[in-house]
Coordinates of C-alpha atoms in Angstrom, one line a residue:
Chain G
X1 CA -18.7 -59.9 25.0
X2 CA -19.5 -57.8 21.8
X3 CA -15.7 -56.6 22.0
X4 CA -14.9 -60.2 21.5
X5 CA -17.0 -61.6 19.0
X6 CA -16.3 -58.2 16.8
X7 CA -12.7 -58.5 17.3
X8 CA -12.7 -62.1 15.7
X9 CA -15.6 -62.5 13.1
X10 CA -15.7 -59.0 11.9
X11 CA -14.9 -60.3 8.5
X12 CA -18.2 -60.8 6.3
X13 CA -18.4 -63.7 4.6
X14 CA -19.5 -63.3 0.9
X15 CA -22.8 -65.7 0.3
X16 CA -23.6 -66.7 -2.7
X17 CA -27.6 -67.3 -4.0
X18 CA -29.0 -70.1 -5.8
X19 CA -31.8 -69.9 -8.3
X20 CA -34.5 -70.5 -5.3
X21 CA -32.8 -67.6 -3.4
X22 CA -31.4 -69.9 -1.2
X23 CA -28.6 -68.9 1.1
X24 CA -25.0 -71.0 0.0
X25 CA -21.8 -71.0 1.2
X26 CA -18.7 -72.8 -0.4
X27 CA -17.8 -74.7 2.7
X28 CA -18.2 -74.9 6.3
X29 CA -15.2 -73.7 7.6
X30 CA -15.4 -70.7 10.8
X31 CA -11.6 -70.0 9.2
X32 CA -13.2 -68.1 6.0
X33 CA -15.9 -66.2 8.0
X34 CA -19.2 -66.0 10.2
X35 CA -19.8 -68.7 11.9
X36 CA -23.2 -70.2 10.9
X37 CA -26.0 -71.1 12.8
X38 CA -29.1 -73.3 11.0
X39 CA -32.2 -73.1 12.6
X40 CA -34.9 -75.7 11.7
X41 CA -38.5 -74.9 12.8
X42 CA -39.8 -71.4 13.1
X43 CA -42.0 -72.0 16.4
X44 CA -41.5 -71.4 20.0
X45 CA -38.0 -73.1 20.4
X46 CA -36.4 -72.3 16.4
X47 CA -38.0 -68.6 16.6
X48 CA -36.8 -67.8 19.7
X49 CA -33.3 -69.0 19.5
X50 CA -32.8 -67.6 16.1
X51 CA -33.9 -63.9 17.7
X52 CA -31.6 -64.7 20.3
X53 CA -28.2 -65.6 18.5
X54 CA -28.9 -62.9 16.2
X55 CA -29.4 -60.5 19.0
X56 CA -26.8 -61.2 21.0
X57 CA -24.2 -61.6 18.7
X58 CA -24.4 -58.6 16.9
X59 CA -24.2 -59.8 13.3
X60 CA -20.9 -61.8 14.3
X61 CA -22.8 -65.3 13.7
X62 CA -25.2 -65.9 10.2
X63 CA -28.4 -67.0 11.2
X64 CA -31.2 -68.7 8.9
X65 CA -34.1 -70.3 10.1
X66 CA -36.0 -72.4 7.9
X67 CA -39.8 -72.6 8.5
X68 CA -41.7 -73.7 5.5
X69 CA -45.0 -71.5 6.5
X70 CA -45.3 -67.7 6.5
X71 CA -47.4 -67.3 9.4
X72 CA -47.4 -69.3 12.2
X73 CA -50.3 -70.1 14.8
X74 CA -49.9 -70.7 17.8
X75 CA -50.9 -74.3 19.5
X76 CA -50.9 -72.4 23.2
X77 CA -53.8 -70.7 23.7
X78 CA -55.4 -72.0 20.8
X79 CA -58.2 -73.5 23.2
X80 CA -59.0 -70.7 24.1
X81 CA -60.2 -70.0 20.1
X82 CA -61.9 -73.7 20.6
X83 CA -64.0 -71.8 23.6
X84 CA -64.9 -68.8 21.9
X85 CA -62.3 -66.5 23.9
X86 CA -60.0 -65.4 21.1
X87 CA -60.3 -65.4 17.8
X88 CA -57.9 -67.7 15.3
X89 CA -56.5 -63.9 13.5
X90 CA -55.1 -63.2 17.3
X91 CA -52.8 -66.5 17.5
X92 CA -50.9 -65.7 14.2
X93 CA -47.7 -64.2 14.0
X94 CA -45.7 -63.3 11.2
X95 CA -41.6 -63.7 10.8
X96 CA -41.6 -59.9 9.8
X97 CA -39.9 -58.7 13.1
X98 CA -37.7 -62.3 13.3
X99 CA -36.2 -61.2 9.8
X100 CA -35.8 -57.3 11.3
X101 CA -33.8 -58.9 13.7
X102 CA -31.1 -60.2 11.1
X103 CA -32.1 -63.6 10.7
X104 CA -32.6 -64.8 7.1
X105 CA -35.7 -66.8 7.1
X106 CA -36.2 -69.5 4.6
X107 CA -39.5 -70.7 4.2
X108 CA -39.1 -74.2 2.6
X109 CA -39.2 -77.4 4.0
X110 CA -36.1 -79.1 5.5
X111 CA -36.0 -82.4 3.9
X112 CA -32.9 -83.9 5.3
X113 CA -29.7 -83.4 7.1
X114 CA -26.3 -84.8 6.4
X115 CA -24.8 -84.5 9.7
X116 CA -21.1 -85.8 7.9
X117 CA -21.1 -82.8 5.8
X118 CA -23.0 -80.6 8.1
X119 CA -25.9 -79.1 6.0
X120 CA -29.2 -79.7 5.6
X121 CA -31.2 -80.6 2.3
X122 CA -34.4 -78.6 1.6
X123 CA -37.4 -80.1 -0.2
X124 CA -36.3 -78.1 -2.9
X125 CA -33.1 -79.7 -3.1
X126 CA -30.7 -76.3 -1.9
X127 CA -28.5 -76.9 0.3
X128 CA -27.9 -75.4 3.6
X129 CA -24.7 -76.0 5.4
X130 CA -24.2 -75.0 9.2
X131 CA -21.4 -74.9 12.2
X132 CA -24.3 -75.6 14.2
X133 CA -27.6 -76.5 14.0
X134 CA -30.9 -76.4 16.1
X135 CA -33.4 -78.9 15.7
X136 CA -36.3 -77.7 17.1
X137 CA -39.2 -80.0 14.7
X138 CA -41.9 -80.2 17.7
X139 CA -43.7 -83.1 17.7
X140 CA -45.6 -85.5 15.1
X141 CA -48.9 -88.0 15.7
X142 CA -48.6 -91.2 15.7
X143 CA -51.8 -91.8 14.3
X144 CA -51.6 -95.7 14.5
X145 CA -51.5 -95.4 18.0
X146 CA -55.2 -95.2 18.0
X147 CA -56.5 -98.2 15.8
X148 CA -58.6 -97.2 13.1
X149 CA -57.4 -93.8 12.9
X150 CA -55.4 -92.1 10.9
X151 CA -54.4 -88.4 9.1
X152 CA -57.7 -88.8 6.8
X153 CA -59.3 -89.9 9.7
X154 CA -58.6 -86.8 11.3
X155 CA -60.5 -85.0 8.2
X156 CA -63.5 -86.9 10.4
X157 CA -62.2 -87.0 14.1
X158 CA -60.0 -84.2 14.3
X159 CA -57.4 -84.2 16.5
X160 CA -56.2 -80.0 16.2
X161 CA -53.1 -81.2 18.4
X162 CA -51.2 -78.9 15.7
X163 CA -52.6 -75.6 15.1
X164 CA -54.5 -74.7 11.7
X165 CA -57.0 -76.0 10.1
X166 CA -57.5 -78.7 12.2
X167 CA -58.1 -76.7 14.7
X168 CA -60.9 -74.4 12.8
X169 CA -62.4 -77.9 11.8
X170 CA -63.0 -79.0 15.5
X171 CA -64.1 -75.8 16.2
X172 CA -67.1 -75.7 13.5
X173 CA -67.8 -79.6 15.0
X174 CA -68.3 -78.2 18.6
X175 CA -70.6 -75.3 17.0
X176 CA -72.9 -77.6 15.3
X177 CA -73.7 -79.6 18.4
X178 CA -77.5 -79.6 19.8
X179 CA -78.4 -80.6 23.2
X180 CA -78.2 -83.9 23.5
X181 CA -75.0 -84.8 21.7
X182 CA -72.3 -86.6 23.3
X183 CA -68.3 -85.8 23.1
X184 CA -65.8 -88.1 23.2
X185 CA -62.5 -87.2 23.2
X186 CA -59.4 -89.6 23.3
X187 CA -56.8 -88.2 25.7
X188 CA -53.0 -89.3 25.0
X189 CA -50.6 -90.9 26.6
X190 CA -47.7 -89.6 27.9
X191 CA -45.1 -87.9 26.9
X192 CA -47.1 -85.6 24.9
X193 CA -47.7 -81.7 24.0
X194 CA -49.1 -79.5 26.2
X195 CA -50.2 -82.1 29.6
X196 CA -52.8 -80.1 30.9
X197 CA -54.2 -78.8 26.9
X198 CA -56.7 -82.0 26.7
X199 CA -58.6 -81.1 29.9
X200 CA -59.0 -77.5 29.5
X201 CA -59.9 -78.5 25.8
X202 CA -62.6 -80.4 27.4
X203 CA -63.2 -77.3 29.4
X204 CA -63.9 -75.6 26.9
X205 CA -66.0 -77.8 25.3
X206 CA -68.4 -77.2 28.3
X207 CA -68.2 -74.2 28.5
X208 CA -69.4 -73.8 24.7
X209 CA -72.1 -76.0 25.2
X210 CA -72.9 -74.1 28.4
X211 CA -73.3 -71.3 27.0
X212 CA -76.0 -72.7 24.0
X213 CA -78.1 -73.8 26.9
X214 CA -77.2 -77.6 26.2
X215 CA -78.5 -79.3 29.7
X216 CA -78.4 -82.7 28.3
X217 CA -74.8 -82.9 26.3
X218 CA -72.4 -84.9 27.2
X219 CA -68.5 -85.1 27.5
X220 CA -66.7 -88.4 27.6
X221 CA -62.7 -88.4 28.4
X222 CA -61.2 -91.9 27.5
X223 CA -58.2 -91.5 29.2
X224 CA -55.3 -94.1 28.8
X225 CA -53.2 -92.6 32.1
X226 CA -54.3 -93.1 35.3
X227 CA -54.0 -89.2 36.4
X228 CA -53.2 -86.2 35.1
X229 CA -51.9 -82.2 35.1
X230 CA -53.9 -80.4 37.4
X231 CA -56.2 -83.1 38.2
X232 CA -57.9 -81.8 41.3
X233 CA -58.2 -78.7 40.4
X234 CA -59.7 -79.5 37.1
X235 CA -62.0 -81.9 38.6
X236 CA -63.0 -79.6 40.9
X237 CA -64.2 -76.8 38.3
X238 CA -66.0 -79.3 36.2
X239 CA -67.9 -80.0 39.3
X240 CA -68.3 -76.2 39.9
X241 CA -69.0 -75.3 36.5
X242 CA -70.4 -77.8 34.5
X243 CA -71.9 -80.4 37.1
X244 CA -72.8 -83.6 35.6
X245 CA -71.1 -82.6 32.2
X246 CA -68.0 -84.2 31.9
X247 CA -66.8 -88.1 32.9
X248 CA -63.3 -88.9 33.1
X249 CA -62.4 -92.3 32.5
X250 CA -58.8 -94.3 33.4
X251 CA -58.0 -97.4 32.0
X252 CA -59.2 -98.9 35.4
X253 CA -63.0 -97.9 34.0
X254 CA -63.0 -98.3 30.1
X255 CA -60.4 -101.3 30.3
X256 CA -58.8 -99.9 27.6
X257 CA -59.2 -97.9 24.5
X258 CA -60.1 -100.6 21.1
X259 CA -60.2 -98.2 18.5
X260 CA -62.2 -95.6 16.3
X261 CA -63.9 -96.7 13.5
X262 CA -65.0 -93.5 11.1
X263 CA -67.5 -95.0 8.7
X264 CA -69.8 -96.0 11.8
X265 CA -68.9 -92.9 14.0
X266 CA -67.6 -95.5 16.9
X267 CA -65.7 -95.3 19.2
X268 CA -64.7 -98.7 21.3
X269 CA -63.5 -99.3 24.6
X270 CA -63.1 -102.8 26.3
X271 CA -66.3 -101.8 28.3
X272 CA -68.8 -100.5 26.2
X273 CA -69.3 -98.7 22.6
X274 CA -70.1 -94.7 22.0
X275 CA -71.4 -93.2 18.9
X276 CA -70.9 -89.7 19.5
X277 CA -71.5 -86.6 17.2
X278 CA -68.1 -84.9 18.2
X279 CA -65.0 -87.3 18.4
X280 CA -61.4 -85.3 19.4
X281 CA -58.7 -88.0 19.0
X282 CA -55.2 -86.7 20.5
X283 CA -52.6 -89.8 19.5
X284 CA -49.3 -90.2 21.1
X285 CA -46.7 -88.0 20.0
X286 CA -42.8 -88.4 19.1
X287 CA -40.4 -86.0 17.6
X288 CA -40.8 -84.8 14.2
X289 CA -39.8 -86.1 11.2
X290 CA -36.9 -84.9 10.9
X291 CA -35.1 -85.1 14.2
X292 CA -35.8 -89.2 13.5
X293 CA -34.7 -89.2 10.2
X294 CA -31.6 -88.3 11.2
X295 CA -31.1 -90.2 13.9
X296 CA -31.5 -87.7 16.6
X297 CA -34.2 -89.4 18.5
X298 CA -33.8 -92.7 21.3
X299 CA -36.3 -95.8 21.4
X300 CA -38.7 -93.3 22.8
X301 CA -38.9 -91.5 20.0
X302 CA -37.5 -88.2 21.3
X303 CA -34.1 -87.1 21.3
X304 CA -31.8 -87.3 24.1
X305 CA -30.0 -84.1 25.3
X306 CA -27.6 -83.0 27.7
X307 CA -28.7 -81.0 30.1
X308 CA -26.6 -78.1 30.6
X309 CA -26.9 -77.0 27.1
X310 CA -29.4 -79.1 25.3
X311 CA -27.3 -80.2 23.0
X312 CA -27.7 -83.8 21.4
X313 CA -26.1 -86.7 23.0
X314 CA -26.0 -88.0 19.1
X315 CA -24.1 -85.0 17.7
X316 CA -21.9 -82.2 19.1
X317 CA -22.9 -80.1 16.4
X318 CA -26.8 -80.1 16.9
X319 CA -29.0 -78.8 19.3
X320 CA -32.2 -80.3 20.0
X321 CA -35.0 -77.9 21.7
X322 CA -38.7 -77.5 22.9
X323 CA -41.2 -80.7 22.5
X324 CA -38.7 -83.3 20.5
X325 CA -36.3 -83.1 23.4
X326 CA -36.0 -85.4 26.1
X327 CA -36.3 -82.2 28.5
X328 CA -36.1 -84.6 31.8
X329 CA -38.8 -82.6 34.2
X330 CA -39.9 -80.0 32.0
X331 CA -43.2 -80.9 30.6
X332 CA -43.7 -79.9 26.3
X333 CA -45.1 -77.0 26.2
X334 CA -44.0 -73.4 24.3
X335 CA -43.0 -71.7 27.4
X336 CA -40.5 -74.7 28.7
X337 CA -39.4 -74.6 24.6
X338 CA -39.0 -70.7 24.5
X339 CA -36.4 -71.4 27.7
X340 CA -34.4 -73.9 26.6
X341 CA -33.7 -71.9 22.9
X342 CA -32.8 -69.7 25.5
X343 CA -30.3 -72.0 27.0
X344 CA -29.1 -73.2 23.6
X345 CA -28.7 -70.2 22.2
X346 CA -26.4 -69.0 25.3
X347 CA -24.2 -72.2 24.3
X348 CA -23.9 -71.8 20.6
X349 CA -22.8 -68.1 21.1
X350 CA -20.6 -69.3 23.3
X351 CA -18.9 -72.2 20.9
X352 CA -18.9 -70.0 18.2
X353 CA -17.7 -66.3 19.4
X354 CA -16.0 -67.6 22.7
X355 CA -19.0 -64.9 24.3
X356 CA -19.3 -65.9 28.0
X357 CA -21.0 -68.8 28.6
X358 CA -23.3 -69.2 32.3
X359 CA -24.9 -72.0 34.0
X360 CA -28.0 -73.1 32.4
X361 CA -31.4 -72.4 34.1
X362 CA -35.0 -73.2 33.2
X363 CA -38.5 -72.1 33.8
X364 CA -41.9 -73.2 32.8
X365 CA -45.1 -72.1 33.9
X366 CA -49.0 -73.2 32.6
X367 CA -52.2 -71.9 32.6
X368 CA -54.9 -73.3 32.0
X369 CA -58.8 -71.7 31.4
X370 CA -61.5 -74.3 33.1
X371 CA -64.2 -71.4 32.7
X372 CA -64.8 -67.8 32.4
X373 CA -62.2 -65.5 34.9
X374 CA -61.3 -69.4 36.4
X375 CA -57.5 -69.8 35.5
X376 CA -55.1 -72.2 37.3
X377 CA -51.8 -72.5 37.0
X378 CA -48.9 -74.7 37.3
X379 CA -45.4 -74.2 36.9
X380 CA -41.4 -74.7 38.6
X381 CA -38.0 -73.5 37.8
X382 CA -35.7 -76.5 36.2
X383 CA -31.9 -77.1 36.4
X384 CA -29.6 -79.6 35.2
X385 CA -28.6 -82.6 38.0
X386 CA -26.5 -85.3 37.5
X387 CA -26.9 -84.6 33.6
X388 CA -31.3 -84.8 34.1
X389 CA -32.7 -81.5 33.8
X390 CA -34.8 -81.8 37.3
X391 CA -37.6 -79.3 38.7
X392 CA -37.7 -77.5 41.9
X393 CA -39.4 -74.5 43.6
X394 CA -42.7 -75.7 41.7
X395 CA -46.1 -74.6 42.6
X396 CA -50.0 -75.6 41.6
X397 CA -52.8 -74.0 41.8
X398 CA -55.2 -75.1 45.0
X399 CA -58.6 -76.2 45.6
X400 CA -60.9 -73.8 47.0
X401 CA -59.1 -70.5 45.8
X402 CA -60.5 -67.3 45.7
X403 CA -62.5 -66.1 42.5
X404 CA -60.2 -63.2 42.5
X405 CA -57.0 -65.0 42.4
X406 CA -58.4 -67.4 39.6
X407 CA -59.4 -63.9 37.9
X408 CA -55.7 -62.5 38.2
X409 CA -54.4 -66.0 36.7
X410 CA -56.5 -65.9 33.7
X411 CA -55.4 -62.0 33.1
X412 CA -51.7 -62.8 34.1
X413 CA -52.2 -65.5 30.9
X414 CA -53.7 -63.3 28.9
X415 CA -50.3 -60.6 29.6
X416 CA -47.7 -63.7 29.2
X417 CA -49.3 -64.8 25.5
X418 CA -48.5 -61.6 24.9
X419 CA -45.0 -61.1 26.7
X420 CA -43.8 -64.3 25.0
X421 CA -45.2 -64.1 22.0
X422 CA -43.5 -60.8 21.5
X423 CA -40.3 -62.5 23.1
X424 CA -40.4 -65.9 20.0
X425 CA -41.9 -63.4 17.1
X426 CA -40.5 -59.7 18.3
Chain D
X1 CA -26.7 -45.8 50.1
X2 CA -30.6 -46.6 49.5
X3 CA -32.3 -44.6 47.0
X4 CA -35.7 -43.0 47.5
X5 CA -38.2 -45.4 46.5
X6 CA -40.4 -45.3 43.5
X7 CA -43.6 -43.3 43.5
X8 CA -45.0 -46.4 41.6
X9 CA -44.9 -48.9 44.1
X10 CA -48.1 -49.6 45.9
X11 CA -48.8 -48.8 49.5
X12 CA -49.3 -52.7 49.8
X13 CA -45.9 -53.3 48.8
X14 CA -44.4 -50.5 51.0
X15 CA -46.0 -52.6 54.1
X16 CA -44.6 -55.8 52.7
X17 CA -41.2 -54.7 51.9
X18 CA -41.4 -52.7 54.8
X19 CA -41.6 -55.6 57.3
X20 CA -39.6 -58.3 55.3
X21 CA -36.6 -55.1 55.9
X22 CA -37.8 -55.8 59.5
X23 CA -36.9 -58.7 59.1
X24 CA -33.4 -58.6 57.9
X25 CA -35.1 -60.2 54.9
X26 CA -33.4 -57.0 53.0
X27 CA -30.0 -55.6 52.6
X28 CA -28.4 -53.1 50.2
X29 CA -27.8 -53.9 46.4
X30 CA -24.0 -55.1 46.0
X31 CA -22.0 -52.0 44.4
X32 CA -20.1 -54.2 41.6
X33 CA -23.1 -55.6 39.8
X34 CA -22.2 -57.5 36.6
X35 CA -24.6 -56.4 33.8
X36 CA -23.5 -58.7 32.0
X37 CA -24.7 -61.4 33.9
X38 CA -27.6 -59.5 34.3
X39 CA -28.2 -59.3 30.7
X40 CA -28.2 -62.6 30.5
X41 CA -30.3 -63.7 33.4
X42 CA -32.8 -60.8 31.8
X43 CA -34.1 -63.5 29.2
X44 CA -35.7 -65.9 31.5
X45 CA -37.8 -62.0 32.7
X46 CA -38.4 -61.6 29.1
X47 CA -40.8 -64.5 28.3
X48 CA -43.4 -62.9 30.2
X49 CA -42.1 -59.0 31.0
X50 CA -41.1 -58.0 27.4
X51 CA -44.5 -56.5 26.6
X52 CA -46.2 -55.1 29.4
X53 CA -48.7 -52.0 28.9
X54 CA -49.7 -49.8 31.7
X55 CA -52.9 -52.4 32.5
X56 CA -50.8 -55.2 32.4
X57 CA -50.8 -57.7 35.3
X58 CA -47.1 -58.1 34.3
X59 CA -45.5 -55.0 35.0
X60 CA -43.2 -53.4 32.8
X61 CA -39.2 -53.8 34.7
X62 CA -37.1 -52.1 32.2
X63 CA -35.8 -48.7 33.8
X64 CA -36.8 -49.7 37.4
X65 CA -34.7 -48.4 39.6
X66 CA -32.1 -50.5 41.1
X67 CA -32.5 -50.1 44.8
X68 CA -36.3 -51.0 44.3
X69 CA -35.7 -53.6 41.7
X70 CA -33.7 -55.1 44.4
X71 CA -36.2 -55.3 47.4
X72 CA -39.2 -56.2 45.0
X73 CA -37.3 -59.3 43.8
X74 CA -35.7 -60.2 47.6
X75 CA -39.2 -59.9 48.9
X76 CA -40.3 -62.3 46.2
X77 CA -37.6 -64.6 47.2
X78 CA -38.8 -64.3 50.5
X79 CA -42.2 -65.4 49.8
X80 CA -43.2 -61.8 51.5
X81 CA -44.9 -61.0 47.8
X82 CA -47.0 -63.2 46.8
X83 CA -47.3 -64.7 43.3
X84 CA -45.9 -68.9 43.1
X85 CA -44.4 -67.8 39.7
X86 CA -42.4 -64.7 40.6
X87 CA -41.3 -66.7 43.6
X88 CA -40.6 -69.8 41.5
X89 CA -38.1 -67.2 39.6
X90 CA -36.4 -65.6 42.6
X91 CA -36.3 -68.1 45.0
X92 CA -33.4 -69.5 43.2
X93 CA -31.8 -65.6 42.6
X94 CA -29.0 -64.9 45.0
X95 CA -27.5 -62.2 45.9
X96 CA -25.6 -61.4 43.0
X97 CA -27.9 -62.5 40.3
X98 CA -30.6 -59.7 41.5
X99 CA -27.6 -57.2 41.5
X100 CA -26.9 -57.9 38.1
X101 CA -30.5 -58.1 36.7
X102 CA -31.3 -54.9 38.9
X103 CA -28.2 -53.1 37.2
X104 CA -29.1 -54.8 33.7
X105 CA -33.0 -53.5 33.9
X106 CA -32.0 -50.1 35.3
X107 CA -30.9 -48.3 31.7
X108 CA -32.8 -51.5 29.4
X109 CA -35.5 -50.6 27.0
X110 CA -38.4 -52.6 26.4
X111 CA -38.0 -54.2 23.3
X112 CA -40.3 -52.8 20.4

């Protein structure tokens, strides 16, 4: 493989820099050099991948990634910061090792890109042409989803379904609560990030107030799906360790969500009104902006892929990875993203070095925290059938496990944050 | 020709191994591995294997020896180890692809 891709793009190409230090070359063209990769989105998916092509093709393919933040915290296992496990320090990583690894990093904002000429447009107006690019935006809020609410809403209701300060704001909200005070959170719809994230959010929520002795607070789901990830085994631990806490409600009960109203505190449902002290709104999701901006994404708002290489159905040139793909059975999460950039990366060597290409294959496992040492889990392997990328061999944690196996879950958790952290950052 | 087994394994596994080779669950790793292959199927090991400590629930695979790479990942593939994730991973594993991550794994590092 490295034989190959030395033997025909061991010719450097000379790259020129703007005055924002941006990486230019005169024109897109393999014929005149290294084949060029562009990598939008530094998290799970982009990070990954860029490690990966850079890796594995031995310097024979120029990788940037463009991430417009320095650090970058991590939306898995943040609710376990929201439940006083880890602190926020431990879920940022740097691009320190990603650039070790001979990827140039560009931290700017990806404005646009102009698939006919095949770059992309940063918010500082360089220009960034590719051979290939990987899309990998995550998702967005659509805030309107919820009536009432909105991104300065969220100043009021947070949402912290994107790690940062959101986050750290619904975090000193649940720490101000005295017994008595109600939660209400607004669950999504699907598809969204993370399936089982709202419920052990609210698991951790009980477990906070728990643990300040609240015996009369309160913890209200509005829910508008009838069911969800791990359901019995969630309900099931609420009952076990927080009985009475936490009500779950399906459309069936609240006959639908109305809206939030911030000035007042409400929140309305078709059945009654709340006025909690805590509200966590989580809106429905779609790609981000610029996966739709350039026409990447389907009426659903995400963007189709093919599923033997997830590349975009749109463009042959662009890869589309982690939660703004349409990732058939593979629920939005980092590991499932982490995989595919796996996948994609595997393809783009291939097109671009001739390297040796293999079947695609996919994995995705969860865990979730409902309470101290009580971790379940759920998880398959994923491969692409009749162009759908379909699950099989998967597996969910039980009802009435053992404490110990619960125990090993939440320490085999704590060893994969760490395993694939180290496997997106370095 | 099967190599002597690990000192690291536990005495657990020893019984486990020991009866799925009982049950013809176990055969001998295939002589003309392709590390390449192996290399590549390494990745989907990585997300969770690529930074295991000596305490770690996730053991460290890079340097195990191929004979007991081998039977470890058949037995998983058997569902005579348990763990639904490790047997999520293997169960699809055939022959071949354990030869090649078991040849890939013997002489990797751990990434640092």
């Amino acid at each position: 493989m490295t034989d190959i891709t030395r033997r025909h793009f061991g010719f450097m190409a000379g790259a020129s820099l703007t005055a924002l230090g941006l990486p230019i070359l005169s024109a897109p063209s393999l014929a005149q050099g290294k084949p060029r990769v562009v990598i939008i989105g530094g998290g799970p998916g982009g990070a990954t991948a860029a490690r990966y092509i850079a890796k594995e093709s031995n310097g024979a393919i120029d990788v940037t990634l463009i991430e417009p933040q320095k650090t970058f915290t991590t939306c898995f296992f943040s609710n376990l910061y929201v439940g006083g496990f880890r602190d926020y320090k431990s879920l940022t990583h740097n691009y320190d090792k990603v650039k070790k690894g001979g990827v140039k990093v560009v931290h700017a904002m990806a404005a646009s890109i102009d698939r006919d000429k095949k770059q992309v447009t940063l918010a500082g107006g360089g220009k960034v042409p590719y051979d290939r690019l990987l899309v990998a935006p995550g998702i967005d809020l659509k805030f309107d989803s919820v009536p009432g609410y909105s991104e300065k809403a969220a100043e009021i209701m947070p949402h912290a379904w994107k790690p940062g300060a959101q986050t750290q704001l619904l975090v000193k909200k649940l720490n101000a609560l005295k017994d008595g005070d109600q939660i209400v959170m607004i669950a999504p719809p699907n598809p969204y990030r993370c399936p089982p994230g709202p419920y052990e959010r609210v698991s951790m929520f009980a477990h906070v107030l728990k643990k300040k002795g609240h015996k009369k607070s309160r913890i209200v789901i509005l829910d508008p799906k009838p069911a969800f990830s791990k359901q019995g085994v969630f309900t099931e631990g609420w009952e076990k360790h927080y009985p009475g806490m936490i009500e779950w409600q399906d459309p069936k009960i609240h006959g639908g969500i109305k809206g939030v109203d911030v000035k007042t505190g409400e929140v309305k449902t078709d059945f009654t009104n709340y006025k909690p002290a805590l509200v966590n709104v989580i809106p429905a999701q779609h790609a981000g902006k610029i996966a739709r901006d350039a026409g990447l994404t389907n009426q659903s708002g995400f963007c189709p892929i093919d599923a033997a290489s997830m590349k975009s159905t749109v463009d042959p040139n662009i890869f589309v990875v982690g939660d703004a793909s349409i990732a058939g059975d593979m629920p939005k999460s980092a590991f499932s993203a982490n995989s595919q950039a796996k996948v994609a990366a595997m393809v783009i060597r291939s097109e671009l070095t001739q390297s040796r290409a293999f079947p695609a294959r996919y994995s995705n496992t969860c865990w979730s925290l409902i309470a101290p040492d009580d971790d379940i889990k759920v998880g398959a392997s994923y491969e692409p059938v009749d162009g759908v990328i379909k699950a099989s061999n998967s597996f969910v944690s039980q009802r009435n496990e053992s404490a110990d196996l619960r125990k090993q879950n939440y320490k085999e958790s704590v060893d994969w944050y760490n395993g694939i952290s180290a496997d997106i950052f370095g | 020709m099967r190599r002597a087994m690990p000192a690291r394994i536990s005495a657990t596994r020893l019984v486990v191994i020991g009866g799925a080779m009982a049950l013809g669950l176990i055969g001998s790793p295939a002589w003309s591995a392709d590390v390449e292959y192996g290399r590549h199927l390494s990745a989907e090991c990585a997300t969770c294997h690529g930074a295991s400590k000596s305490d770690s629930t996730i053991p460290d695979i890079h340097g195990l020896g191929e004979a007991h790479f081998v039977e470890v990942l058949r037995a998983y593939r058997a569902k005579a180890l348990p763990n639904p994730v490790m047997q999520s991973i293997a169960v699809r594993l055939g022959d071949e692809e354990i030869s090649a991550l078991a040849a890939y794994f013997a002489t990797a590092k751990k990434p640092k």
